[in-house]
XYZ file of C-alpha atoms in Angstrom:
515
model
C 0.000 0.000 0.000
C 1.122 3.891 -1.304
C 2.218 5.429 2.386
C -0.680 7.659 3.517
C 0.790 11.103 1.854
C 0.261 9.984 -1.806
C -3.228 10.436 -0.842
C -2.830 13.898 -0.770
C -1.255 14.196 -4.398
C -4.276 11.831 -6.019
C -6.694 14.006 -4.945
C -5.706 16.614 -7.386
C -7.924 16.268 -10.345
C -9.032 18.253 -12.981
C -12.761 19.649 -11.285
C -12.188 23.476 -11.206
C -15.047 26.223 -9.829
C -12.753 28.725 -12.279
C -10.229 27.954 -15.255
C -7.129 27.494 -14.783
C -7.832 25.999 -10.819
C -7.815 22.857 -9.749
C -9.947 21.215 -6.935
C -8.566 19.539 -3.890
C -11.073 16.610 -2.849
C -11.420 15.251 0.720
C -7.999 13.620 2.179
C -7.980 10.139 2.697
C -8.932 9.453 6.784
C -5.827 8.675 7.574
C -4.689 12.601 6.442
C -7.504 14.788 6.836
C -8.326 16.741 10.202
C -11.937 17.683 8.702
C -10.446 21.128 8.669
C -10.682 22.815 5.283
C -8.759 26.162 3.927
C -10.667 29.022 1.866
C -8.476 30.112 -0.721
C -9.546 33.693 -1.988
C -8.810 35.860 -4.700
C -7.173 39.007 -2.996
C -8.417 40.954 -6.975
C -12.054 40.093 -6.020
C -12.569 38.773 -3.029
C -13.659 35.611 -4.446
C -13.620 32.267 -2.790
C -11.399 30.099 -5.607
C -11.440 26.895 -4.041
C -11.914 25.084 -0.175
C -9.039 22.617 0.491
C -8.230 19.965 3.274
C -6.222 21.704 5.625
C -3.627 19.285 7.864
C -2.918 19.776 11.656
C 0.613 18.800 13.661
C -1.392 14.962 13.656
C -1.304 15.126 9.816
C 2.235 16.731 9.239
C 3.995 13.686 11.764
C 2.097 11.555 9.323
C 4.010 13.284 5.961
C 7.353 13.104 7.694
C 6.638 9.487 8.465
C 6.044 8.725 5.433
C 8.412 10.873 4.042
C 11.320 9.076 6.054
C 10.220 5.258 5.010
C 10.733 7.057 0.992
C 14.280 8.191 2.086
C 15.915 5.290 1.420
C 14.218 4.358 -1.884
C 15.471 8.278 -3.157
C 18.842 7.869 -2.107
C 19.255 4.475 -3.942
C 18.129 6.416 -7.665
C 20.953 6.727 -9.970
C 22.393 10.311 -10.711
C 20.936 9.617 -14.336
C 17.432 8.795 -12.910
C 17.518 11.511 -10.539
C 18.107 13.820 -13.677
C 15.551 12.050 -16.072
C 13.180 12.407 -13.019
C 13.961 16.077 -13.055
C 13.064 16.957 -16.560
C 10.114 14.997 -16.560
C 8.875 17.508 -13.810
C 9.992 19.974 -16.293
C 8.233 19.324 -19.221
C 5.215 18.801 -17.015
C 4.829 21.642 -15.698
C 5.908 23.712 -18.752
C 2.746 21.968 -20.191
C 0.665 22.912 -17.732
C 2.148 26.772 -17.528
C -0.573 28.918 -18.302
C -2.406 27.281 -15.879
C 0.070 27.616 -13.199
C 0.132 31.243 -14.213
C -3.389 31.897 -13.892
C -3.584 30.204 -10.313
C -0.404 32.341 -9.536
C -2.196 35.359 -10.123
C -5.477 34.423 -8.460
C -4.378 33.077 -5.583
C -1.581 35.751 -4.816
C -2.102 38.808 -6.627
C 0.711 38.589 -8.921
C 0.409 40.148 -12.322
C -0.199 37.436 -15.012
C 2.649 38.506 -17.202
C 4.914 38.249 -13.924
C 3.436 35.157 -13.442
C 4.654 33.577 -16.643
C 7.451 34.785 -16.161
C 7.943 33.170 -12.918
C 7.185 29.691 -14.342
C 9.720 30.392 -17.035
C 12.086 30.738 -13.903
C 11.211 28.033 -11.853
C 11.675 25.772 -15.056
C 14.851 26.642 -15.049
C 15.897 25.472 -11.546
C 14.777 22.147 -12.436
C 16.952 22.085 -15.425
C 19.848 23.500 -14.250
C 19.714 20.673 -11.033
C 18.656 17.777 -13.323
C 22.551 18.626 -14.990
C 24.054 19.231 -11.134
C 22.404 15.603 -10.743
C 25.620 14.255 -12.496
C 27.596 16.982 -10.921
C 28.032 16.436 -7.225
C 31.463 15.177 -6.751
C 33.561 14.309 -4.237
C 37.576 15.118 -4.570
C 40.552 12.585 -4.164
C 43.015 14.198 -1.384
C 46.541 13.548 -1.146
C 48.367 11.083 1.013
C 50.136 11.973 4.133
C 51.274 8.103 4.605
C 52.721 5.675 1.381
C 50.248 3.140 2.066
C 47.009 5.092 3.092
C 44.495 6.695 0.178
C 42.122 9.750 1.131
C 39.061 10.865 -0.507
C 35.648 12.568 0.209
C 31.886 11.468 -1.206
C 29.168 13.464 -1.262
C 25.349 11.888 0.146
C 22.319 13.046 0.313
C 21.800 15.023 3.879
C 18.595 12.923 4.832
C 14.618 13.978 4.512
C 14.154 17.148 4.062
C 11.265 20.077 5.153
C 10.682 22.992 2.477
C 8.767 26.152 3.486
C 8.067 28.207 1.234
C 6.092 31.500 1.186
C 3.285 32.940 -0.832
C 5.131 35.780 -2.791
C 6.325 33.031 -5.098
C 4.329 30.199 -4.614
C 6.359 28.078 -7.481
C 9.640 29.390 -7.944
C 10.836 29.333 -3.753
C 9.526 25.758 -3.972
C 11.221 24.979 -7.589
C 14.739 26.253 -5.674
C 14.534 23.911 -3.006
C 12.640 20.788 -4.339
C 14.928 20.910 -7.449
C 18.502 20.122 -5.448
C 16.732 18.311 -3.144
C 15.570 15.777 -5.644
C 19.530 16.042 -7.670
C 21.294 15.259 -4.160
C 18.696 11.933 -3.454
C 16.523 13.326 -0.618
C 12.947 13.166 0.067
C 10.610 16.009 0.639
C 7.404 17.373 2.639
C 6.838 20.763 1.335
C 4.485 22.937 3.161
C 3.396 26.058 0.835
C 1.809 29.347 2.555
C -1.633 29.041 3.310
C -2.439 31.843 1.138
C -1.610 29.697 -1.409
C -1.538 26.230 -2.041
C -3.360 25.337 -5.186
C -0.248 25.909 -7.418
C 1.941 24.244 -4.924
C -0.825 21.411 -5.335
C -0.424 21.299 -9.516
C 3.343 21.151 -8.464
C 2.816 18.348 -6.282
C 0.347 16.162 -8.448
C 3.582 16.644 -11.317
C 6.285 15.634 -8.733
C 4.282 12.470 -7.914
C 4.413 11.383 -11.533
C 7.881 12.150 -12.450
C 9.603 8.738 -11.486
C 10.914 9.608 -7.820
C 9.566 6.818 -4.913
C 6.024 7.103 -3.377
C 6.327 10.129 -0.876
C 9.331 11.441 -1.905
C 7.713 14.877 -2.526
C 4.675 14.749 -0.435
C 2.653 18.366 0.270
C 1.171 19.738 3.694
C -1.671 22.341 3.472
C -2.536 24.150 6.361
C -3.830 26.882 7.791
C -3.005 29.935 9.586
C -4.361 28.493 12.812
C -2.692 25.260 12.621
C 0.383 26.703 10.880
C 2.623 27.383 14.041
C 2.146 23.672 15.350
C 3.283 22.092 11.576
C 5.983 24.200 11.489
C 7.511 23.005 14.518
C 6.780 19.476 13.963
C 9.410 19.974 10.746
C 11.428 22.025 12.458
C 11.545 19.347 16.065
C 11.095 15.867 14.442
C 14.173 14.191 14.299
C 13.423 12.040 11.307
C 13.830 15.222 9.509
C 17.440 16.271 8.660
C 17.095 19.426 6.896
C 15.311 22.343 6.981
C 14.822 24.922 4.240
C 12.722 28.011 4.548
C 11.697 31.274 2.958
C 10.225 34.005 4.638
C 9.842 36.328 7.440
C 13.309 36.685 10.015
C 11.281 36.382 13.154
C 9.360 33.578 11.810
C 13.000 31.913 10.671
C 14.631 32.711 13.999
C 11.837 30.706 15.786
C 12.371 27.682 13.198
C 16.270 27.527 13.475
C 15.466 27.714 17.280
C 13.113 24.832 17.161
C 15.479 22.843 14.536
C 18.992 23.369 17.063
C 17.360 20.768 19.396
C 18.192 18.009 16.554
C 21.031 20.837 15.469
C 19.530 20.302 11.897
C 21.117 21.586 8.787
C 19.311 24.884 8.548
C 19.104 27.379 5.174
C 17.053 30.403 6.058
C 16.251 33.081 2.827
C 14.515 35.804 4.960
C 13.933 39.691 4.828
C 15.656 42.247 2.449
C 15.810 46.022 2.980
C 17.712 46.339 -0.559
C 18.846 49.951 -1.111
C 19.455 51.294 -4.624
C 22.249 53.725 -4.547
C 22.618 56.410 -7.427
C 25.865 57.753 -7.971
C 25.930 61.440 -10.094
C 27.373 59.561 -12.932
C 24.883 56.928 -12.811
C 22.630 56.962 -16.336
C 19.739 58.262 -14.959
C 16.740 56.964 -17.275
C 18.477 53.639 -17.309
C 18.658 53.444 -13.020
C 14.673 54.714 -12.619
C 13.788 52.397 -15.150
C 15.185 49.549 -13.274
C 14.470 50.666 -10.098
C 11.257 50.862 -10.822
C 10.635 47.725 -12.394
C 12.560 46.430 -9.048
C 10.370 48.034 -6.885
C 6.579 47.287 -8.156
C 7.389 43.662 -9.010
C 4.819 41.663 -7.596
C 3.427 44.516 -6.174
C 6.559 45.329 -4.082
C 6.580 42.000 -2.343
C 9.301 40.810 -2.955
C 12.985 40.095 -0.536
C 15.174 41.287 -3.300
C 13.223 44.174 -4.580
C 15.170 47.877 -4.140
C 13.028 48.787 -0.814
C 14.789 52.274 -0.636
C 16.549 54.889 -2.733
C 19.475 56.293 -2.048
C 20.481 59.446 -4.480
C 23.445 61.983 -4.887
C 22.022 64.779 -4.195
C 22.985 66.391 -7.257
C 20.972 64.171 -9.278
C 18.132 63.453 -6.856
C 15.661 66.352 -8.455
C 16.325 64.243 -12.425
C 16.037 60.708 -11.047
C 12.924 61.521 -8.878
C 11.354 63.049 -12.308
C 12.129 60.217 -14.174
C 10.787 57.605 -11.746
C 8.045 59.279 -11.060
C 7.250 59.538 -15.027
C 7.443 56.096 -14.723
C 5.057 54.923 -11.884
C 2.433 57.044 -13.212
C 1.861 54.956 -15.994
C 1.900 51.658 -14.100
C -1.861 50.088 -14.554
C -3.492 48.680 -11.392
C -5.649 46.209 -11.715
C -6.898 42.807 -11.451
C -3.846 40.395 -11.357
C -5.208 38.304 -14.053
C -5.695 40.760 -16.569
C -3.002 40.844 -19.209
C -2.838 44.860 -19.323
C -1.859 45.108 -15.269
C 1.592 46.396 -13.790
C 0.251 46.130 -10.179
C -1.715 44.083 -8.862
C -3.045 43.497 -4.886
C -1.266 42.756 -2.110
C -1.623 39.354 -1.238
C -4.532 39.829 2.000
C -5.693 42.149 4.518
C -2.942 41.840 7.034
C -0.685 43.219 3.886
C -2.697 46.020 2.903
C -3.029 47.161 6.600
C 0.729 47.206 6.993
C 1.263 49.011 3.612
C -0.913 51.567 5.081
C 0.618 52.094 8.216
C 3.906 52.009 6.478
C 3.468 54.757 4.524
C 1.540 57.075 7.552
C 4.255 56.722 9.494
C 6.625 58.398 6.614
C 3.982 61.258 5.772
C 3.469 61.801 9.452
C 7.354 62.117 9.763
C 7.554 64.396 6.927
C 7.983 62.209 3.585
C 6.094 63.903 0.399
C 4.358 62.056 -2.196
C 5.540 62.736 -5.430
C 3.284 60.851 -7.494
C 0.230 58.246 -6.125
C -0.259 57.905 -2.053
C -3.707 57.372 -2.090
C -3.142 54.311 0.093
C -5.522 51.579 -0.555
C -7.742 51.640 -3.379
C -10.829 50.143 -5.271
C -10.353 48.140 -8.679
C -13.536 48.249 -9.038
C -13.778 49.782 -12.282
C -11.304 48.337 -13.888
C -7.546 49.074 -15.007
C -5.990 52.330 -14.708
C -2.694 54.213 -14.274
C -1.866 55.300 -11.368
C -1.810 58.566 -12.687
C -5.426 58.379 -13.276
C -8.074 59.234 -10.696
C -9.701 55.775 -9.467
C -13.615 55.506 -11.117
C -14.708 53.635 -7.831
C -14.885 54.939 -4.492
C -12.431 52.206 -2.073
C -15.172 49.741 0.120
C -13.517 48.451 2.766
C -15.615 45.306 3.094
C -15.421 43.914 -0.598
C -12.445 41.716 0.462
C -10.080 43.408 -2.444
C -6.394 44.627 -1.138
C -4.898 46.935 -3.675
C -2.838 49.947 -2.877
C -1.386 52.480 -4.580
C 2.178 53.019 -5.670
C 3.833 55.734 -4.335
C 7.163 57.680 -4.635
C 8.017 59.446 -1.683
C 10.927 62.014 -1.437
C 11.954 63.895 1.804
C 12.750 60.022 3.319
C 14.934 59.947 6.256
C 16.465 56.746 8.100
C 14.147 56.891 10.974
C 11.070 56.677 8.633
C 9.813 52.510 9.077
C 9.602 52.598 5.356
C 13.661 53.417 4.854
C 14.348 51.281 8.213
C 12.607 48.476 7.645
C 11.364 46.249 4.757
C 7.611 47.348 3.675
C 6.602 44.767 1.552
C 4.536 47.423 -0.279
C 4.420 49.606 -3.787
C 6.057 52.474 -1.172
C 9.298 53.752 -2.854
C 11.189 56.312 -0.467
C 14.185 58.417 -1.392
C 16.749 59.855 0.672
C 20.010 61.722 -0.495
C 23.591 61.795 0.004
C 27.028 63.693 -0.701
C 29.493 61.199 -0.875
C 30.372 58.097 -1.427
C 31.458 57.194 2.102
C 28.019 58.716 3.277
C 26.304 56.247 0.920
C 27.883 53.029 1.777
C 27.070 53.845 5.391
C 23.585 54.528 4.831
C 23.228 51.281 3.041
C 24.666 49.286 5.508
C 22.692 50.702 8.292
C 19.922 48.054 8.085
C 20.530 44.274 10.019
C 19.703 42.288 6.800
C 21.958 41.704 4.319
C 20.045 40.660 0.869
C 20.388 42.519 -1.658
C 21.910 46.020 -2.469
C 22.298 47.959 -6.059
C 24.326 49.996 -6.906
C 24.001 52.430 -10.564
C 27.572 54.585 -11.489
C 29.407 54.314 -15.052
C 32.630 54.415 -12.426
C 34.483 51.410 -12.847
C 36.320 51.849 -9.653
C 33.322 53.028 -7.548
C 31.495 49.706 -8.988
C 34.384 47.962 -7.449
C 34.513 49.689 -4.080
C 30.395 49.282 -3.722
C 30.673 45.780 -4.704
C 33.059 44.993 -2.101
C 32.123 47.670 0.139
C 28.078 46.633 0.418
C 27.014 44.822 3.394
C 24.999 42.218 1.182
C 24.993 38.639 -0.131
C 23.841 39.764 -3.264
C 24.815 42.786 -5.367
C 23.390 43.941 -8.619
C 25.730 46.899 -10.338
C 23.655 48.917 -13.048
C 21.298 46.127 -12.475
C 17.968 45.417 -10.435
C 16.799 42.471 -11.177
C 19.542 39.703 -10.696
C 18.166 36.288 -9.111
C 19.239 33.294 -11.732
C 18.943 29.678 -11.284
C 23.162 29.774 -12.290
C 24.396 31.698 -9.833
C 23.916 31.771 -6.031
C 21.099 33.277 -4.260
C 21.400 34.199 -0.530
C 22.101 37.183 2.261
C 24.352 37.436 4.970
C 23.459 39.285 8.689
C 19.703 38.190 9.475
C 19.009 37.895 6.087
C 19.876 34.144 6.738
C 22.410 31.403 5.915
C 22.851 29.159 3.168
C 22.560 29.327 -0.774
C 20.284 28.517 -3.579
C 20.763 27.978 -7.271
C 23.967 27.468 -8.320
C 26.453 24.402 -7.788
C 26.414 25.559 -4.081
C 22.512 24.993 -4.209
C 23.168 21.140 -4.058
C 25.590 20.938 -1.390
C 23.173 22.363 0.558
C 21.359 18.597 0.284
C 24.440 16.859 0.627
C 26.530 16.075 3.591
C 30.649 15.196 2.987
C 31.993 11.834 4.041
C 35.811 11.285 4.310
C 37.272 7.977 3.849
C 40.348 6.518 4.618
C 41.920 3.357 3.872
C 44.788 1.883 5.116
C 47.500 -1.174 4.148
C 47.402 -0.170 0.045
């Protein structure tokens, strides 16, 4: 018999209250608590779909499961591993308007962002299905004539995946990917805003040729998701843990996993700053800046969360940007013509709002938008445009304006701290030294850009910036080839990259005497 946690993946099937959604039907007995999760359209308000919703019970189940499929995932061949990989692929590439469309129901995200974001996750399978073949151990020399030294790499052991709602597929597609490469099983537990594309990924990974369980899924909900969490994070069947999110919520999960002292990689908060140097092309830094900024709505952990501007220059890169956001289109995520979309629920549109009061209170000016939050009601426009609906606070929509705010200072929560929000504050400086400091005055360590046609000062900033990450005349940088992760309470570990598999891999040394 399957273990109990393929139940979960077979009831994905093809029923759908809207196109482009799947259906979850009733868990098996031996998974369900009888507690279900609404799943709601933060464009409309909508109810998409009702899914079973697991408690701590349900998630020791998955990780016993999990465990028993450990030794079965280990045993696949490198080759298999890979062939299993592109399966996956191709699967899901199949299905990737349809991931895109759930993507920008279920979180807000702009459709076109949402292709684009299957387009990336693609490539993380890939690039790991080639690191498959990859993960190599080295031969060391001898300190005695009739003794041989080497190292192997293994897979680390069962692994837990959290992954948050700003990218429902791609932070999932990063860890899944190498997990599956190095030989270890997954659970993966999605955010509870939303599951039903980590569910299409799920059904896929089921079918791709890795053992029963290997990949299992965990739904649940807000209520219940403190309890899951530290069953993954406390069980010591699991050996590693890999999240993405908040750093409070990843403090309390390394805490939890030190009792088993887990392997831990933790991608948490950003408070990226842009810096514009006088000789920085101006049209070229506010057009990425912007386009780093309002992706996704401002939620995301890499996106520039703060300007920081020669002063010189700060009157013709405020102009420019603020050209810029005024013709952004808000509107409902899944229509084709929209820049911004919601924010993903209420507790995110309350936050952008007291985000950006604080910085008016303290003295910021809007340049361009700051209406705060706003109705859709009527359809697309810019954000230049007066809305054609009054906002109604009980229609269960969450958009909010863009806004570019000049007159920031560092005390301002906005500049501080990360907002999570279309708010886009800018503060000046005189020189360089001034600006380095002012970007490293923030306790995570991300991302940082920095825009100058100075080849030296590119040097110095890229050496100079507190960050694990730095884009130079560049804003948006992430790649599935190159290494994604922050230093200070940003977290620890890497994704993407050969150093995303040795994450999932733990080094053995041998030695053998009497040669």
């Amino acid at each position: 018999r399957r273990p109990v946690l393929d139940a979960m993946i077979r009831t994905v099937h093809a029923l759908s209250r809207s196109p482009g959604l799947r259906a979850a039907a009733p868990l098996s007995r031996a998974l369900s608590s009888g507690k279900t999760l609404d799943v709601r359209s933060p464009s409309t308000g909508e109810l998409l779909q009702t899914v079973p919703s697991v408690t701590a019970a349900g998630a020791r189940d998955a990780v016993r499961a999990a465990a028993a499929a450990q030794s079965a995932m280990a045993a696949m061949l490198p080759a298999e591993r890979e062939a299993a990989l592109l399966r996956l692929a191709a699967a899901l590439e199949a299905r990737s308007e349809e991931l895109a469309l759930t993507m920008a129901r279920e979180a807000g995200k702009p459709l076109r962002e949402a292709r684009g974001e299957v387009a990336y996750s693609l490539g993380f399978f890939r690039w790991f299905a080639g690191e498959a073949r990859r993960s190599y151990g080295r031969t060391i020399p001898t300190t005695h004539v009739d003794r041989r030294l080497w190292t192997i790499r293994q897979p680390v052991g069962l692994c837990a995946l959290i992954s948050p709602w700003n990218f429902p597929l791609a932070m999932l597609a990063r860890k899944l990917a190498p997990a599956i490469a190095a030989g270890c099983a997954s659970v993966m537990k999605p955010a509870e805003d939303t599951p039903l594309t980590a569910l299409i990924l799920a059904e896929e990974a089921a079918r791709c040729g890795i053992p029963p369980d290997a990949a299992s899924l965990l739904v649940c909900s807000r209520d219940d998701v403190a309890e899951v969490g530290e069953v993954l994070a406390t069980d010591p069947a699991v050996k590693k843990l890999s999240f993405t999110g908040s750093t409070a919520v990843g403090k309390q999960l390394a805490s939890w996993a030190s009792g088993t002292v887990k392997r831990v990689s933790l991608e948490l908060g950003g408070n990226a700053p842009a810096v514009v140097f006088r000789d920085a092309d101006i049209g070229k830094a506010a057009a990425a800046i912007v386009a780093s900024r309002f992706r996704n709505s401002g939620q995301t952990c890499v996106c520039t969360n703060r300007v920081l501007v020669d002063a010189s220059v700060a009157g013709q890169l405020t102009d420019a940007m603020a050209e810029l956001i005024d013709g952004l289109v808000i509107g409902d995520a899944a229509d084709e013509r929209t820049d911004v979309g919601p924010l993903v629920n209420e507790r995110a549109a309350a936050s952008a709002a007291s985000f950006q009061q604080q910085a008016l209170d303290a003295g910021a000016r809007p340049v361009v938008g700051g209406r705060g939050r706003v109705s859709a009601a009527g359809g697309v426009r810019r954000v230049g445009d007066a809305p054609t609906a009054e906002f109604d606070p009980d229609d269960g929509t969450t958009f909010f304006e863009p806004v570019l705010l000049v007159g920031a200072s560092p005390g301002m929560r906005c500049v501080a701290e990360e907002s999570f929000a279309p708010i886009l504050p800018v503060t000046t400086f005189d020189v360089e030294a001034e600006a380095v400091e002012l970007a490293n005055h923030a306790s995570a360590g991300l991302a940082a850009y920095a825009f100058t046609r100075d080849l030296g000062r590119a040097l110095r900033m890229s050496e100079a910036l507190e960050f694990g990450m730095v884009g130079v005349n560049e804003a948006v940088i992430s790649t599935e080839v190159a290494p994604f992760g922050g230093i200070k309470e940003s977290g620890t570990g890497r994704e993407g990259a050969a150093e995303g598999i040795d994450e999932y891999t733990e080094v053995k040394y041998v030695a053998v005497g009497g040669v």
